[in-house]
Every structure is written in C-alpha cells, then in structure tokens.
C-alpha cells in the first residue's frame, strides 16, 4: 500500500522551504536542475514518489514504464564508466531511438539555441570552447552530482503511443518530487551510452533506454541553477475557436 505524504514530513523537513504546496506551484517551480547537494534522499521517499508517479494514465492501462534507481556503489560504477566514455569519445555511442530531427528548423532551432547559449553564458563558456562544452555535457553522467540516479527503459516492441504515456509518468515524477522539496533533471544524454548502461544494470537488449533522470536537493549556490527558461506565448501555439 502507498504511504501517505505525511509519512515523509520529518525526512523532508530540511527542504521545507523548497516545498511546493499546490499542483500549480509544483509545475511552475519544476525546472531542470544541473547541480545537486550530496544530501541523500531516503529510499522510502524515492519509492513513494515512483509509486505516486505510476498513477499516470496510459492507453489501456499498459503502464509501459520500466526503471532502475541507482545510488551508492552502483551509481558510482555507472557514472564512472559513462563519464569516461563521454570524455574519451571512442565513438560507437548512439541512441537507440531518434530524439531530434537531423536538421533543426524554426521556431525550434531558435528555442534550442536560446537555452543552450543561456546556460553557457551563465557558466562563462564561450562559443567554440568545445572542451568546456564537452566537460559540461559530461556532468550529465554524474547525474549532476545528485545522490539518486534513474535510468528508464521501454520494451522495444511497444509503439509510439506508449512513449506518450511514458512522458506522463516522467512528468508526474518531476512534479511529485517538488512536493518534497526535491528537484530533478530529465536526461536524454544517457541513451547514447545504452551499451554500457545495459551491461552495468543488466538490462536485456529487448529494452530501449529512454532517458535518465537526476533526483535530489538543489545546490542553490551553483550558478548553473540560475537558468530560467522561457515559454512561447499561449496564442502562438493554441488556437481558440470560440464562436
Ligand atoms: C526528455 C528530456 C530530456 C532532456 N535531456 C536533458 C539532458 O540530457 N541534459 C540536460 O541538461 N537537460 C536535459 N533536458 C532538460 C531541457 O533542456 C529542459 O527541460 C528545457 O530546456 C526547459 O527547461 P526547464 O526544464 O528548466 O523548464 C531534457 C528534458 C527532457 C524533457
């Protein structure tokens, strides 16, 4: 049976000032955090958040999500192996699915550039400084120092509809985390290293690595966490038919 939220009141007390009280506040205060404190997250709370997240809807209730939570030594083993592979690029690392189009176009190209430049500006990384960009990218593979790392997979036989369901589950997770003063970063950087991930976490080849996710308490002193992203105006993407 699922725990009630009050069961975690004590363990989350130190993050009380960062707790979201309403669904709207949790949604608006969620953002991708890219530097975490080492403070551990109680495993009972991680389990609770994952159980609540699984209340996400899915077509015919198929619940296509499958995941791995890594903390401690397993997390370290995974991070060490993938940081090494990413920094000493020996090639052969490609996603099992295509996240982005081969050629970007507007308005998506501009939005993507805005967030990228915004982050590099904050970090003082200049255009063309590929080494520092690569080092920043490799921080993905320490889960940005979050104590809890998660790797999500999906059965290869499932179709695009299940990926829609999957997104709902992942968003639930990121929103519920806010209720406990926790932050997240969803990470599509991980799937490129699916061969290493599958070996270390013993994941069968019939699964596709969907993404990783960092979970923990925000390091508010880290400048990278000052990044705030914009959203398009409502009327740019929704058409209201009112007559
Ligand atoms: C599925 C998914 C994968 C993402 N992968 C990464 C990633 O690998 N590394 C990263 O730093 N941010 C990643 N992001 C975060 C996006 O850059 C971020 O959501 C976007 O810029 C909007 O900012 P916000 O999350 O702070 O609102 C990912 C987001 C999503 C939804």
CSV table of C-alpha atoms and ligand atoms in Angstrom, one decimal:
chain,number,residue,atom,x,y,z
A,1,UNK,CA,0.0,0.0,0.0
A,2,UNK,CA,1.2,3.5,-0.7
A,3,UNK,CA,2.5,5.7,2.1
A,4,UNK,CA,0.6,8.9,2.9
A,5,UNK,CA,2.6,12.2,2.2
A,6,UNK,CA,2.7,13.0,5.9
A,7,UNK,CA,4.8,9.8,6.4
A,8,UNK,CA,7.7,11.8,4.9
A,9,UNK,CA,7.2,15.1,6.8
A,10,UNK,CA,10.2,14.5,9.0
A,11,UNK,CA,12.7,13.3,6.4
A,12,UNK,CA,11.9,16.3,4.2
A,13,UNK,CA,12.0,18.9,7.0
A,14,UNK,CA,15.4,20.3,5.9
A,15,UNK,CA,14.0,21.1,2.5
A,16,UNK,CA,10.8,22.5,3.9
A,17,UNK,CA,11.5,26.0,2.4
A,18,UNK,CA,11.7,24.5,-1.0
A,19,UNK,CA,8.4,22.5,-0.9
A,20,UNK,CA,5.6,23.1,-3.4
A,21,UNK,CA,2.2,23.2,-1.8
A,22,UNK,CA,-0.1,23.2,-4.8
A,23,UNK,CA,0.0,21.4,-8.1
A,24,UNK,CA,0.4,24.7,-10.0
A,25,UNK,CA,3.3,25.7,-7.8
A,26,UNK,CA,4.9,22.3,-8.3
A,27,UNK,CA,4.6,22.6,-12.0
A,28,UNK,CA,5.8,26.1,-12.2
A,29,UNK,CA,8.7,25.6,-9.8
A,30,UNK,CA,9.9,22.5,-11.6
A,31,UNK,CA,12.9,23.2,-13.7
A,32,UNK,CA,15.9,21.3,-14.8
A,33,UNK,CA,18.4,21.5,-12.0
A,34,UNK,CA,22.0,20.8,-13.0
A,35,UNK,CA,23.9,20.9,-9.7
A,36,UNK,CA,22.7,19.0,-6.6
A,37,UNK,CA,23.7,18.7,-3.0
A,38,UNK,CA,25.1,15.4,-1.8
A,39,UNK,CA,22.3,15.1,0.8
A,40,UNK,CA,20.8,11.6,0.5
A,41,UNK,CA,17.2,11.1,-0.4
A,42,UNK,CA,15.5,8.4,1.8
A,43,UNK,CA,14.8,5.4,-0.3
A,44,UNK,CA,11.3,5.1,1.1
A,45,UNK,CA,10.6,8.5,-0.3
A,46,UNK,CA,12.1,7.6,-3.7
A,47,UNK,CA,9.8,4.5,-3.7
A,48,UNK,CA,6.8,6.6,-2.7
A,49,UNK,CA,7.4,9.2,-5.5
A,50,UNK,CA,7.7,6.4,-8.1
A,51,UNK,CA,4.6,4.8,-6.8
A,52,UNK,CA,2.6,8.0,-7.0
A,53,UNK,CA,4.0,8.7,-10.5
A,54,UNK,CA,2.7,5.4,-11.7
A,55,UNK,CA,-0.8,6.8,-11.2
A,56,UNK,CA,-0.2,8.4,-14.6
A,57,UNK,CA,-2.7,7.4,-17.3
A,58,UNK,CA,-1.7,5.1,-20.1
A,59,UNK,CA,-3.6,3.8,-23.1
A,60,UNK,CA,-5.5,0.7,-22.0
A,61,UNK,CA,-3.5,1.0,-18.7
A,62,UNK,CA,-0.5,-0.7,-20.2
A,63,UNK,CA,1.9,1.2,-17.9
A,64,UNK,CA,4.9,1.0,-20.2
A,65,UNK,CA,7.5,2.4,-17.8
A,66,UNK,CA,10.4,0.4,-16.5
A,67,UNK,CA,13.2,1.9,-14.5
A,68,UNK,CA,16.4,1.5,-12.5
A,69,UNK,CA,17.2,3.5,-9.4
A,70,UNK,CA,20.9,3.8,-8.7
A,71,UNK,CA,22.5,5.1,-5.5
A,72,UNK,CA,25.8,4.4,-3.8
A,73,UNK,CA,28.3,2.0,-5.4
A,74,UNK,CA,26.2,1.0,-8.4
A,75,UNK,CA,25.6,4.7,-9.2
A,76,UNK,CA,29.3,5.3,-9.0
A,77,UNK,CA,30.2,2.4,-11.2
A,78,UNK,CA,27.7,3.6,-13.9
A,79,UNK,CA,28.8,7.2,-13.7
A,80,UNK,CA,32.5,6.4,-13.8
A,81,UNK,CA,32.0,4.2,-16.9
A,82,UNK,CA,29.9,6.7,-18.8
A,83,UNK,CA,31.8,9.8,-17.9
A,84,UNK,CA,34.9,8.0,-19.1
A,85,UNK,CA,33.2,7.0,-22.4
A,86,UNK,CA,31.9,10.5,-23.0
A,87,UNK,CA,35.1,12.3,-22.3
A,88,UNK,CA,37.3,9.9,-24.2
A,89,UNK,CA,34.9,9.6,-27.1
A,90,UNK,CA,35.8,6.4,-28.8
A,91,UNK,CA,32.7,6.5,-31.0
A,92,UNK,CA,30.0,3.9,-31.3
A,93,UNK,CA,27.6,5.6,-28.9
A,94,UNK,CA,24.3,6.3,-30.5
A,95,UNK,CA,20.8,6.5,-29.1
A,96,UNK,CA,18.6,3.5,-29.9
A,97,UNK,CA,15.9,6.0,-30.9
A,98,UNK,CA,15.9,9.4,-32.5
A,99,UNK,CA,15.1,12.2,-30.2
A,100,UNK,CA,15.8,15.2,-32.5
A,101,UNK,CA,15.4,15.7,-36.2
A,102,UNK,CA,18.6,15.6,-38.3
A,103,UNK,CA,18.1,19.2,-39.3
A,104,UNK,CA,16.6,21.8,-36.9
A,105,UNK,CA,14.3,24.5,-38.1
A,106,UNK,CA,12.4,27.4,-36.6
A,107,UNK,CA,10.8,28.0,-34.1
A,108,UNK,CA,12.5,25.0,-32.6
A,109,UNK,CA,16.1,25.9,-33.6
A,110,UNK,CA,15.8,29.4,-32.0
A,111,UNK,CA,14.4,28.0,-28.8
A,112,UNK,CA,17.1,25.3,-28.6
A,113,UNK,CA,19.8,27.9,-29.2
A,114,UNK,CA,18.4,30.3,-26.6
A,115,UNK,CA,18.5,27.6,-23.8
A,116,UNK,CA,22.0,26.4,-24.8
A,117,UNK,CA,23.5,29.9,-25.1
A,118,UNK,CA,21.7,30.9,-21.8
A,119,UNK,CA,23.4,28.1,-20.0
A,120,UNK,CA,26.8,28.6,-21.5
A,121,UNK,CA,26.6,32.3,-20.8
A,122,UNK,CA,25.9,31.7,-17.1
A,123,UNK,CA,28.8,29.3,-16.9
A,124,UNK,CA,31.1,31.7,-18.8
A,125,UNK,CA,31.7,29.1,-21.6
A,126,UNK,CA,32.4,30.9,-24.9
A,127,UNK,CA,31.1,29.9,-28.3
A,128,UNK,CA,33.6,27.4,-29.8
A,129,UNK,CA,35.1,26.3,-26.5
A,130,UNK,CA,34.3,22.7,-27.3
A,131,UNK,CA,36.4,21.3,-24.4
A,132,UNK,CA,34.4,23.1,-21.7
A,133,UNK,CA,31.1,22.3,-23.5
A,134,UNK,CA,32.1,18.7,-23.5
A,135,UNK,CA,33.1,18.8,-19.8
A,136,UNK,CA,29.7,20.4,-19.0
A,137,UNK,CA,28.0,17.7,-21.1
A,138,UNK,CA,29.8,15.0,-19.2
A,139,UNK,CA,28.2,16.3,-15.9
A,140,UNK,CA,25.1,14.6,-17.1
A,141,UNK,CA,26.8,11.4,-16.4
A,142,UNK,CA,27.3,12.1,-12.7
A,143,UNK,CA,23.6,12.9,-12.6
A,144,UNK,CA,24.9,16.4,-11.9
A,145,UNK,CA,26.0,15.0,-8.5
A,146,UNK,CA,22.5,14.1,-7.5
A,147,UNK,CA,22.6,11.2,-5.0
A,148,UNK,CA,19.8,9.4,-6.8
A,149,UNK,CA,20.1,8.5,-10.5
A,150,UNK,CA,17.4,6.8,-12.5
A,151,UNK,CA,17.5,5.1,-15.9
A,152,UNK,CA,14.2,4.5,-17.7
A,153,UNK,CA,13.6,1.9,-20.4
A,154,UNK,CA,10.8,0.7,-22.6
A,155,UNK,CA,10.1,-2.6,-24.3
A,156,UNK,CA,11.2,-2.3,-27.9
A,157,UNK,CA,8.1,-3.9,-29.2
A,158,UNK,CA,5.9,-1.1,-27.9
A,159,UNK,CA,4.7,1.7,-30.2
A,160,UNK,CA,4.8,5.5,-30.2
A,161,UNK,CA,1.6,5.7,-28.1
A,162,UNK,CA,3.4,4.1,-25.2
A,163,UNK,CA,6.0,6.8,-25.4
A,164,UNK,CA,3.3,9.4,-24.9
A,165,UNK,CA,2.2,7.5,-21.8
A,166,UNK,CA,5.8,7.4,-20.7
A,167,UNK,CA,6.2,11.2,-20.8
A,168,UNK,CA,3.2,11.5,-18.5
A,169,UNK,CA,4.8,9.2,-16.0
A,170,UNK,CA,8.1,11.1,-16.1
A,171,UNK,CA,6.4,14.4,-15.7
A,172,UNK,CA,4.4,13.1,-12.7
A,173,UNK,CA,7.7,12.1,-11.1
A,174,UNK,CA,9.2,15.5,-11.6
A,175,UNK,CA,6.1,17.2,-10.2
A,176,UNK,CA,5.6,15.0,-7.2
A,177,UNK,CA,9.3,15.4,-6.3
A,178,UNK,CA,8.6,19.2,-5.8
A,179,UNK,CA,6.1,18.4,-3.1
A,180,UNK,CA,9.1,17.0,-1.1
A,181,UNK,CA,11.5,19.9,-1.8
A,182,UNK,CA,13.3,17.7,-4.4
A,183,UNK,CA,14.4,18.7,-7.8
A,184,UNK,CA,15.1,16.7,-11.0
A,185,UNK,CA,16.7,16.9,-14.4
A,186,UNK,CA,15.4,14.6,-17.1
A,187,UNK,CA,18.3,13.5,-19.2
A,188,UNK,CA,18.2,12.4,-22.9
A,189,UNK,CA,22.0,12.4,-22.7
A,190,UNK,CA,22.1,8.9,-21.3
A,191,UNK,CA,20.6,6.7,-24.0
A,192,UNK,CA,23.6,7.2,-26.3
A,193,UNK,CA,25.5,5.0,-23.8
A,194,UNK,CA,22.9,2.2,-23.8
A,195,UNK,CA,25.5,-0.5,-24.3
A,196,UNK,CA,27.4,0.4,-21.1
A,197,UNK,CA,24.2,1.1,-19.2
A,198,UNK,CA,22.7,-2.3,-20.2
A,199,UNK,CA,25.9,-4.1,-19.2
A,200,UNK,CA,26.2,-2.5,-15.8
A,201,UNK,CA,22.5,-2.6,-14.9
A,202,UNK,CA,21.8,-6.0,-16.5
A,203,UNK,CA,19.1,-4.7,-18.9
A,204,UNK,CA,18.0,-7.0,-21.6
A,205,UNK,CA,18.5,-6.0,-25.2
A,206,UNK,CA,14.8,-6.1,-25.8
A,207,UNK,CA,14.6,-2.8,-23.8
A,208,UNK,CA,15.3,0.7,-25.2
A,209,UNK,CA,17.0,3.2,-22.9
A,210,UNK,CA,14.5,6.1,-22.9
A,211,UNK,CA,16.3,8.6,-20.6
A,212,UNK,CA,18.0,9.1,-17.3
A,213,UNK,CA,16.9,11.4,-14.5
A,214,UNK,CA,18.7,13.0,-11.6
A,215,UNK,CA,16.9,13.4,-8.3
A,216,UNK,CA,18.0,15.3,-5.2
A,217,UNK,CA,18.2,18.6,-3.4
A,218,UNK,CA,19.2,21.7,-5.4
A,219,UNK,CA,22.6,23.3,-4.8
A,220,UNK,CA,21.3,26.8,-4.7
A,221,UNK,CA,24.8,28.2,-4.7
A,222,UNK,CA,25.6,26.8,-8.2
A,223,UNK,CA,25.3,29.4,-10.9
A,224,UNK,CA,24.0,26.9,-13.5
A,225,UNK,CA,20.9,26.7,-11.4
A,226,UNK,CA,20.1,30.3,-12.1
A,227,UNK,CA,19.0,29.4,-15.6
A,228,UNK,CA,15.3,30.2,-16.2
A,229,UNK,CA,13.8,29.1,-19.4
A,230,UNK,CA,11.1,31.0,-21.4
A,231,UNK,CA,7.9,29.7,-22.9
A,232,UNK,CA,6.2,30.8,-26.0
A,233,UNK,CA,3.0,32.9,-25.7
A,234,UNK,CA,-0.1,30.9,-25.4
A,235,UNK,CA,-1.6,32.4,-28.6
A,236,UNK,CA,1.4,31.3,-30.6
A,237,UNK,CA,0.6,27.6,-30.2
A,238,UNK,CA,-3.1,27.3,-29.1
A,239,UNK,CA,-6.0,28.4,-31.4
A,240,UNK,CA,-9.2,29.1,-29.6
A,241,UNK,CA,-12.4,28.5,-31.6
A,242,UNK,CA,-14.9,30.4,-29.6
A,243,UNK,CA,-17.8,31.1,-31.9
B,1,LIG,C1,13.1,14.1,-22.1
B,1,LIG,C2,14.0,15.2,-21.8
B,1,LIG,C3,15.4,15.1,-21.9
B,1,LIG,C4,16.3,16.1,-21.5
B,1,LIG,N1,17.6,15.8,-21.6
B,1,LIG,C5,18.5,16.7,-21.0
B,1,LIG,C6,19.8,16.3,-20.8
B,1,LIG,O1,20.3,15.3,-21.2
B,1,LIG,N2,20.7,17.2,-20.2
B,1,LIG,C7,20.2,18.4,-19.7
B,1,LIG,O2,21.0,19.1,-19.1
B,1,LIG,N3,18.9,18.8,-19.8
B,1,LIG,C8,18.0,17.9,-20.4
B,1,LIG,N4,16.7,18.2,-20.6
B,1,LIG,C9,16.2,19.5,-20.0
B,1,LIG,C10,15.7,20.5,-21.0
B,1,LIG,O3,16.8,21.2,-21.5
B,1,LIG,C11,14.8,21.5,-20.3
B,1,LIG,O4,13.6,20.8,-19.9
B,1,LIG,C12,14.4,22.7,-21.2
B,1,LIG,O5,15.4,23.4,-21.5
B,1,LIG,C13,13.3,23.5,-20.4
B,1,LIG,O6,13.9,24.0,-19.2
B,1,LIG,P1,13.3,23.6,-17.8
B,1,LIG,O7,13.2,22.1,-17.6
B,1,LIG,O8,14.3,24.2,-16.7
B,1,LIG,O9,11.9,24.2,-17.7
B,1,LIG,C14,15.8,17.3,-21.0
B,1,LIG,C15,14.4,17.5,-21.0
B,1,LIG,C16,13.5,16.5,-21.3
B,1,LIG,C17,12.0,16.7,-21.2
